[in-house]
Short mmCIF file of C-alpha atoms and ligand atoms in Angstrom, two decimals:
data_model
loop_
_atom_site.label_atom_id
_atom_site.label_comp_id
_atom_site.label_asym_id
_atom_site.label_seq_id
_atom_site.Cartn_x
_atom_site.Cartn_y
_atom_site.Cartn_z
CA MET A 1 15.92 7.34 -4.72
CA LYS A 2 14.95 6.34 -8.26
CA ARG A 3 12.95 8.73 -10.48
CA HIS A 4 9.81 6.53 -10.38
CA LEU A 5 8.20 4.31 -7.77
CA ILE A 6 7.19 1.11 -9.57
CA SER A 7 8.11 -1.66 -7.14
CA ALA A 8 8.84 -1.90 -3.42
CA ALA A 9 11.81 -4.06 -4.43
CA ASP A 10 13.41 -0.92 -5.94
CA LEU A 11 13.66 0.70 -2.53
CA SER A 12 16.89 0.38 -0.53
CA ARG A 13 16.60 0.41 3.23
CA ASP A 14 17.77 4.02 3.23
CA ASP A 15 15.13 5.02 0.65
CA ALA A 16 12.43 3.29 2.63
CA VAL A 17 13.49 4.86 5.94
CA LEU A 18 13.71 8.30 4.26
CA ILE A 19 10.11 7.95 2.98
CA LEU A 20 8.89 6.76 6.41
CA ASP A 21 10.68 9.64 8.20
CA THR A 22 9.40 12.21 5.69
CA ALA A 23 5.88 10.82 6.14
CA GLU A 24 6.28 11.30 9.91
CA GLU A 25 6.90 15.03 9.25
CA MET A 26 3.91 15.13 6.89
CA ALA A 27 1.73 13.53 9.59
CA ARG A 28 2.64 16.36 11.93
CA VAL A 29 1.34 18.83 9.37
CA ALA A 30 -2.00 17.02 9.45
CA ASP A 31 -2.28 17.93 13.13
CA ARG A 32 -1.99 21.65 12.35
CA PRO A 33 -5.11 23.84 11.90
CA ILE A 34 -3.94 24.59 8.32
CA LYS A 35 -2.93 21.33 6.75
CA LYS A 36 -1.48 22.66 3.53
CA LEU A 37 2.15 23.09 2.51
CA PRO A 38 3.22 25.23 -0.51
CA THR A 39 5.89 22.70 -1.57
CA LEU A 40 4.43 21.56 -4.93
CA ARG A 41 2.77 24.81 -5.97
CA GLY A 42 2.59 25.05 -9.77
CA ARG A 43 3.21 21.31 -10.28
CA THR A 44 0.61 19.00 -11.79
CA VAL A 45 -0.19 15.53 -10.54
CA VAL A 46 -2.40 13.29 -12.67
CA ASN A 47 -4.27 10.37 -11.07
CA LEU A 48 -4.73 7.87 -13.92
CA PHE A 49 -7.07 5.15 -12.71
CA PHE A 50 -7.97 2.29 -15.05
CA GLU A 51 -9.29 0.14 -12.17
CA ASP A 52 -11.77 0.86 -9.39
CA SER A 53 -10.43 2.39 -6.20
CA THR A 54 -11.76 4.24 -3.21
CA ARG A 55 -8.96 4.67 -0.70
CA THR A 56 -5.96 4.89 -2.94
CA ARG A 57 -7.38 7.45 -5.36
CA ILE A 58 -8.78 9.71 -2.69
CA SER A 59 -5.56 9.40 -0.71
CA PHE A 60 -3.31 10.42 -3.61
CA GLU A 61 -5.65 13.35 -4.35
CA ALA A 62 -5.61 14.55 -0.73
CA ALA A 63 -1.82 14.14 -0.61
CA ALA A 64 -1.20 16.16 -3.80
CA LYS A 65 -3.67 18.87 -2.69
CA ARG A 66 -2.05 19.20 0.75
CA LEU A 67 1.19 19.89 -1.04
CA SER A 68 -0.56 22.55 -3.14
CA ALA A 69 -0.15 20.71 -6.45
CA ASP A 70 -2.76 20.96 -9.20
CA VAL A 71 -4.56 17.58 -9.41
CA ILE A 72 -6.20 16.07 -12.47
CA ASN A 73 -8.27 12.97 -11.85
CA PHE A 74 -8.69 10.63 -14.76
CA SER A 75 -10.75 7.49 -14.55
CA ALA A 76 -10.94 5.11 -17.50
CA LYS A 77 -14.71 4.76 -17.10
CA GLY A 78 -16.30 7.62 -19.01
CA SER A 79 -13.04 8.49 -20.85
CA SER A 80 -11.88 7.72 -24.37
CA VAL A 81 -10.34 4.53 -23.03
CA SER A 82 -13.80 3.03 -23.24
CA LYS A 83 -13.71 4.00 -26.93
CA GLY A 84 -10.53 1.90 -27.28
CA GLU A 85 -7.87 4.54 -26.78
CA SER A 86 -4.49 2.99 -25.96
CA LEU A 87 -2.27 3.59 -22.95
CA LYS A 88 0.18 5.32 -25.30
CA ASP A 89 -2.33 7.82 -26.64
CA THR A 90 -3.66 8.45 -23.15
CA ALA A 91 -0.08 9.08 -21.95
CA LEU A 92 0.65 11.44 -24.82
CA THR A 93 -2.43 13.46 -23.90
CA LEU A 94 -1.25 13.74 -20.28
CA GLU A 95 2.18 14.79 -21.48
CA ALA A 96 0.59 17.49 -23.60
CA MET A 97 -1.06 18.82 -20.43
CA GLY A 98 2.29 18.98 -18.66
CA ALA A 99 1.96 16.34 -15.99
CA ASP A 100 4.87 16.37 -13.49
CA ALA A 101 3.80 13.11 -11.92
CA VAL A 102 1.46 10.39 -13.08
CA VAL A 103 -0.07 8.09 -10.47
CA ILE A 104 -1.30 5.01 -12.28
CA ARG A 105 -3.55 2.12 -11.28
CA HIS A 106 -4.04 -0.49 -14.02
CA HIS A 107 -5.50 -3.99 -14.29
CA ASP A 108 -2.45 -5.19 -16.20
CA SER A 109 0.67 -6.07 -14.24
CA GLY A 110 3.56 -4.05 -15.72
CA ALA A 111 1.57 -1.09 -17.03
CA PRO A 112 3.32 1.45 -14.75
CA TYR A 113 6.73 0.04 -15.78
CA ARG A 114 5.77 0.44 -19.40
CA LEU A 115 4.66 4.03 -18.84
CA ALA A 116 7.86 4.88 -16.98
CA ASN A 117 10.17 3.37 -19.61
CA SER A 118 8.29 4.29 -22.78
CA GLY A 119 9.57 7.82 -23.32
CA TRP A 120 5.92 8.86 -23.78
CA ILE A 121 6.00 11.05 -20.69
CA GLU A 122 8.67 13.07 -18.87
CA GLY A 123 7.22 13.09 -15.36
CA ALA A 124 7.65 10.70 -12.44
CA VAL A 125 5.47 7.57 -12.46
CA VAL A 126 4.01 6.17 -9.24
CA ASN A 127 2.50 2.70 -9.25
CA ALA A 128 -0.85 2.79 -7.39
CA GLY A 129 -1.48 -0.93 -8.02
CA ASP A 130 -0.88 -2.96 -11.19
CA GLY A 131 -2.81 -6.20 -11.71
CA THR A 132 -1.55 -8.84 -9.28
CA HIS A 133 1.99 -7.38 -9.30
CA GLU A 134 2.73 -4.56 -6.85
CA HIS A 135 1.29 -1.71 -4.77
CA PRO A 136 4.32 -0.03 -3.21
CA THR A 137 2.66 2.89 -1.48
CA GLN A 138 0.32 0.50 0.29
CA ALA A 139 3.29 -1.41 1.61
CA LEU A 140 4.87 1.86 2.72
CA LEU A 141 1.75 2.97 4.58
CA ASP A 142 1.51 -0.49 6.18
CA ALA A 143 5.14 -0.33 7.34
CA PHE A 144 4.54 3.22 8.60
CA THR A 145 1.48 1.97 10.60
CA MET A 146 3.49 -0.93 12.02
CA ARG A 147 6.39 1.27 12.95
CA ARG A 148 4.12 3.73 14.74
CA ARG A 149 2.15 0.99 16.56
CA LEU A 150 4.97 -1.49 17.31
CA VAL A 151 7.99 0.78 17.62
CA GLY A 152 6.65 4.28 18.26
CA PRO A 153 7.11 7.48 16.22
CA ASP A 154 9.70 8.94 18.51
CA ALA A 155 11.79 5.88 19.14
CA GLY A 156 14.87 7.52 17.59
CA LEU A 157 17.56 5.36 15.99
CA GLY A 158 16.61 1.87 14.87
CA ARG A 159 13.06 2.93 14.22
CA ASP A 160 12.53 0.28 11.65
CA LEU A 161 11.07 -3.15 11.93
CA ASP A 162 14.10 -5.27 12.81
CA GLY A 163 13.04 -8.66 14.08
CA ARG A 164 9.30 -7.90 14.02
CA ARG A 165 7.22 -10.90 12.94
CA ILE A 166 4.55 -10.08 10.37
CA THR A 167 1.98 -12.57 9.19
CA ILE A 168 0.11 -12.00 5.94
CA VAL A 169 -3.03 -14.12 5.55
CA GLY A 170 -5.34 -15.04 2.71
CA ASP A 171 -5.50 -14.54 -1.06
CA VAL A 172 -1.77 -14.02 -1.57
CA LEU A 173 -2.01 -15.32 -5.17
CA HIS A 174 -3.94 -12.29 -6.38
CA SER A 175 -2.48 -9.75 -3.93
CA ARG A 176 -0.20 -6.96 -5.08
CA VAL A 177 -0.35 -5.74 -1.46
CA ALA A 178 1.27 -8.98 -0.26
CA ARG A 179 4.00 -8.90 -2.90
CA SER A 180 4.97 -5.31 -2.11
CA ASN A 181 4.81 -5.95 1.60
CA VAL A 182 7.10 -9.00 1.46
CA HIS A 183 9.74 -6.95 -0.38
CA LEU A 184 9.48 -3.83 1.80
CA LEU A 185 9.12 -5.51 5.20
CA THR A 186 12.13 -7.76 4.67
CA THR A 187 14.14 -4.76 3.48
CA LEU A 188 13.21 -3.12 6.80
CA GLY A 189 14.41 -6.15 8.76
CA ALA A 190 11.06 -7.85 9.53
CA GLN A 191 10.37 -11.57 9.28
CA VAL A 192 7.39 -12.33 7.09
CA THR A 193 5.19 -15.44 7.12
CA LEU A 194 2.51 -15.98 4.50
CA VAL A 195 -0.54 -18.07 5.47
CA ALA A 196 -2.93 -19.18 2.72
CA PRO A 197 -4.73 -22.23 1.36
CA PRO A 198 -2.35 -24.09 -0.98
CA THR A 199 -4.42 -23.01 -3.99
CA LEU A 200 -3.86 -19.34 -3.16
CA VAL A 201 -0.09 -19.52 -2.73
CA PRO A 202 1.76 -18.20 -5.83
CA ILE A 203 4.02 -20.46 -7.85
CA GLY A 204 7.69 -19.69 -7.11
CA VAL A 205 6.98 -18.51 -3.60
CA GLU A 206 10.02 -20.52 -2.41
CA HIS A 207 12.14 -17.77 -4.03
CA TRP A 208 10.43 -15.04 -1.98
CA PRO A 209 12.25 -13.87 1.15
CA CYS A 210 9.58 -15.28 3.54
CA GLU A 211 8.15 -18.37 5.19
CA VAL A 212 4.93 -20.08 4.13
CA SER A 213 2.50 -21.84 6.50
CA TYR A 214 -0.93 -23.41 6.10
CA ASP A 215 -1.71 -23.33 9.78
CA LEU A 216 -3.01 -19.93 10.94
CA ASP A 217 -3.59 -20.94 14.55
CA ALA A 218 0.05 -22.04 14.90
CA VAL A 219 1.43 -18.78 13.54
CA LEU A 220 -0.80 -16.27 15.40
CA PRO A 221 0.87 -16.50 18.84
CA LYS A 222 4.19 -15.64 17.19
CA SER A 223 3.00 -12.56 15.29
CA ASP A 224 3.47 -8.87 16.07
CA ALA A 225 1.10 -7.87 13.23
CA VAL A 226 -1.41 -9.94 11.33
CA MET A 227 -2.41 -8.54 7.90
CA MET A 228 -5.63 -9.98 6.52
CA LEU A 229 -6.05 -9.88 2.72
CA ARG A 230 -9.29 -9.58 0.83
CA VAL A 231 -10.40 -12.60 -1.18
CA GLN A 232 -10.28 -11.06 -4.67
CA ARG A 233 -13.22 -12.66 -6.44
CA GLU A 234 -12.92 -10.37 -9.43
CA ARG A 235 -9.56 -11.94 -10.30
CA MET A 236 -10.67 -15.55 -9.73
CA ASN A 237 -11.58 -17.54 -12.84
CA ALA A 238 -11.83 -20.86 -11.04
CA ALA A 239 -12.80 -22.30 -7.66
CA PHE A 240 -9.89 -21.82 -5.29
CA PHE A 241 -11.65 -23.10 -2.15
CA PRO A 242 -14.81 -25.22 -1.51
CA THR A 243 -17.14 -22.66 0.13
CA GLU A 244 -16.98 -19.26 1.75
CA ARG A 245 -17.80 -20.86 5.13
CA GLU A 246 -14.99 -23.30 4.77
CA TYR A 247 -12.57 -20.48 3.88
CA ALA A 248 -13.71 -18.33 6.83
CA ARG A 249 -13.38 -21.30 9.19
CA ARG A 250 -9.78 -22.12 8.15
CA TYR A 251 -8.34 -18.72 7.24
CA GLY A 252 -10.71 -16.06 8.61
CA LEU A 253 -9.87 -13.99 11.68
CA ASP A 254 -12.54 -13.99 14.41
CA SER A 255 -12.33 -12.94 18.05
CA GLU A 256 -11.44 -16.39 19.25
CA ARG A 257 -8.46 -16.52 16.92
CA MET A 258 -7.46 -12.92 17.65
CA ALA A 259 -7.22 -13.93 21.34
CA ARG A 260 -4.29 -16.21 20.37
CA MET A 261 -2.24 -13.20 19.27
CA PRO A 262 0.16 -11.58 21.73
CA GLU A 263 -1.44 -8.67 23.63
CA HIS A 264 0.55 -5.98 21.78
CA ALA A 265 -0.12 -7.45 18.30
CA ILE A 266 -2.23 -5.56 15.78
CA VAL A 267 -4.66 -6.65 13.03
CA MET A 268 -4.29 -4.93 9.67
CA HIS A 269 -6.36 -4.85 6.46
CA PRO A 270 -5.67 -2.77 3.34
CA GLY A 271 -9.42 -2.53 2.55
CA PRO A 272 -11.88 -3.06 1.05
CA MET A 273 -12.89 -5.67 3.70
CA ASN A 274 -15.17 -8.63 3.12
CA ARG A 275 -16.66 -8.67 6.59
CA GLY A 276 -17.71 -12.18 7.53
CA MET A 277 -15.20 -13.71 5.11
CA GLU A 278 -11.55 -13.06 5.88
CA ILE A 279 -12.38 -10.98 8.95
CA THR A 280 -15.40 -10.84 11.27
CA ALA A 281 -17.14 -7.53 11.92
CA GLU A 282 -16.18 -7.83 15.58
CA VAL A 283 -12.45 -8.00 14.76
CA ALA A 284 -12.71 -5.31 12.07
CA ASP A 285 -14.28 -2.91 14.59
CA SER A 286 -11.98 -3.77 17.52
CA PRO A 287 -9.37 -1.25 18.69
CA ARG A 288 -6.63 -3.73 17.65
CA CYS A 289 -7.61 -3.38 14.00
CA THR A 290 -5.72 -0.53 12.26
CA ALA A 291 -7.69 -0.45 8.97
CA VAL A 292 -8.89 3.18 9.40
CA GLU A 293 -5.52 4.33 10.75
CA GLN A 294 -3.90 2.81 7.65
CA VAL A 295 -6.04 5.04 5.47
CA ALA A 296 -5.04 8.18 7.39
CA ASN A 297 -1.38 7.14 7.28
CA GLY A 298 -1.74 6.61 3.54
CA VAL A 299 -2.05 10.34 2.99
CA SER A 300 1.17 11.08 4.86
CA ILE A 301 3.02 8.38 2.94
CA ARG A 302 1.79 9.63 -0.44
CA MET A 303 2.69 13.21 0.45
CA ALA A 304 6.19 11.99 1.29
CA VAL A 305 6.48 10.02 -1.98
CA LEU A 306 5.24 12.87 -4.19
CA TYR A 307 7.46 15.36 -2.36
CA LEU A 308 10.56 13.20 -2.74
CA LEU A 309 9.92 12.22 -6.36
CA LEU A 310 9.10 15.73 -7.45
CA GLY A 311 12.32 16.79 -5.86
CA GLY A 312 11.57 19.57 -3.46
CA ALA A 313 15.13 20.77 -2.77
CA GLU A 314 13.92 22.69 0.28
CA PRO A 315 12.80 20.89 3.41
CA ALA A 316 9.26 19.56 2.99
CA VAL A 317 8.14 21.03 6.29
CA ALA A 318 9.92 24.32 6.79
CA GLY A 319 8.39 24.90 10.23
CA ASN A 320 9.77 22.01 12.18
CA ARG A 321 13.37 22.03 11.23
CA THR A 322 14.54 25.42 10.04
CA THR A 323 12.67 28.66 10.05
CA GLY A 324 10.30 28.17 12.94
CA GLU A 325 6.61 27.22 12.80
CA GLN A 326 5.02 27.88 9.44
C1 NCD B 401 -5.91 -3.20 -2.34
C2 NCD B 401 -5.69 -3.16 -3.84
O1 NCD B 401 -6.42 -2.49 -4.55
O2 NCD B 401 -4.74 -3.78 -4.24
N1 NCD B 401 -6.64 -2.19 -1.80
C3 NCD B 401 -6.07 -0.92 -1.60
O3 NCD B 401 -5.36 -0.42 -2.42
N2 NCD B 401 -6.37 -0.34 -0.44
C4 NCD B 401 -6.33 -4.52 -1.90
C5 NCD B 401 -7.63 -5.13 -2.42
O4 NCD B 401 -8.19 -4.67 -3.42
O5 NCD B 401 -8.07 -6.09 -1.83
#
């Protein structure tokens, strides 16, 4: 594995499977009465958030704490960034504090790449979402959720997503989640179809390793998982569709549409959800929707990523494989 996690495209199939398998071990720890491992004791993880976040920030914090790392949470609001401090000076401050890993979310696409290749900091950089570019740990937790739901955690060899048909629906243009998922899911052998209004399909999508459709109803019966994306109003500087009602009618998932999906198929959403827009409350609250499960799985995935990047030479979970229950 590389030293940083910036893009899902950087992950080979072996890397991705290693992270998913390690996350599976981490998930078993979550079922124990004491959920903490000593693996990253004495290491410092900084969460550097320049953009709003609920799930991702809490999830990285929980992951680092469960591995016994020291965690420093930095949010741009209320910091010297609002006085105009640059990314460089912020990074140098973190370096002075001895950060072993920096988890960064930034409104500019490319900011994590800049941080990783600047020489400003020594530690590992993890991209927690940059602009409309990528969100690799979200794609990993999505793949983990699909693997558990569609293949099963104990399926043994071939536990990846070979031949599974995944449909990603909605505001693909502004979605770093969609970009990272297209890369990772195809690496894991799945077939991805994007469904969106033509105005929300990115330029150059013909070079992406996926299909594009404008007809949700036609694609649903052929899907093993349907991932609904949030309509990202904060990134829209123009009108991309006539009205919310029109959008919901053509591209929203309601119970009637969900009934077109095969019985085993799941509905996913990275959150935050616009209930009534891309997904109805009824679908969001149905047992087929994995949104809450995705959040829980996110902690296991981020534990695995931090553990693998910070290079624990010893097994992450001593109990299961070597020295007996911990
Ligand atoms: C996503 C994000 O921030 O990119 N959410 C998340 O990380 N769980 C998707 C979104 O904001 O719609």
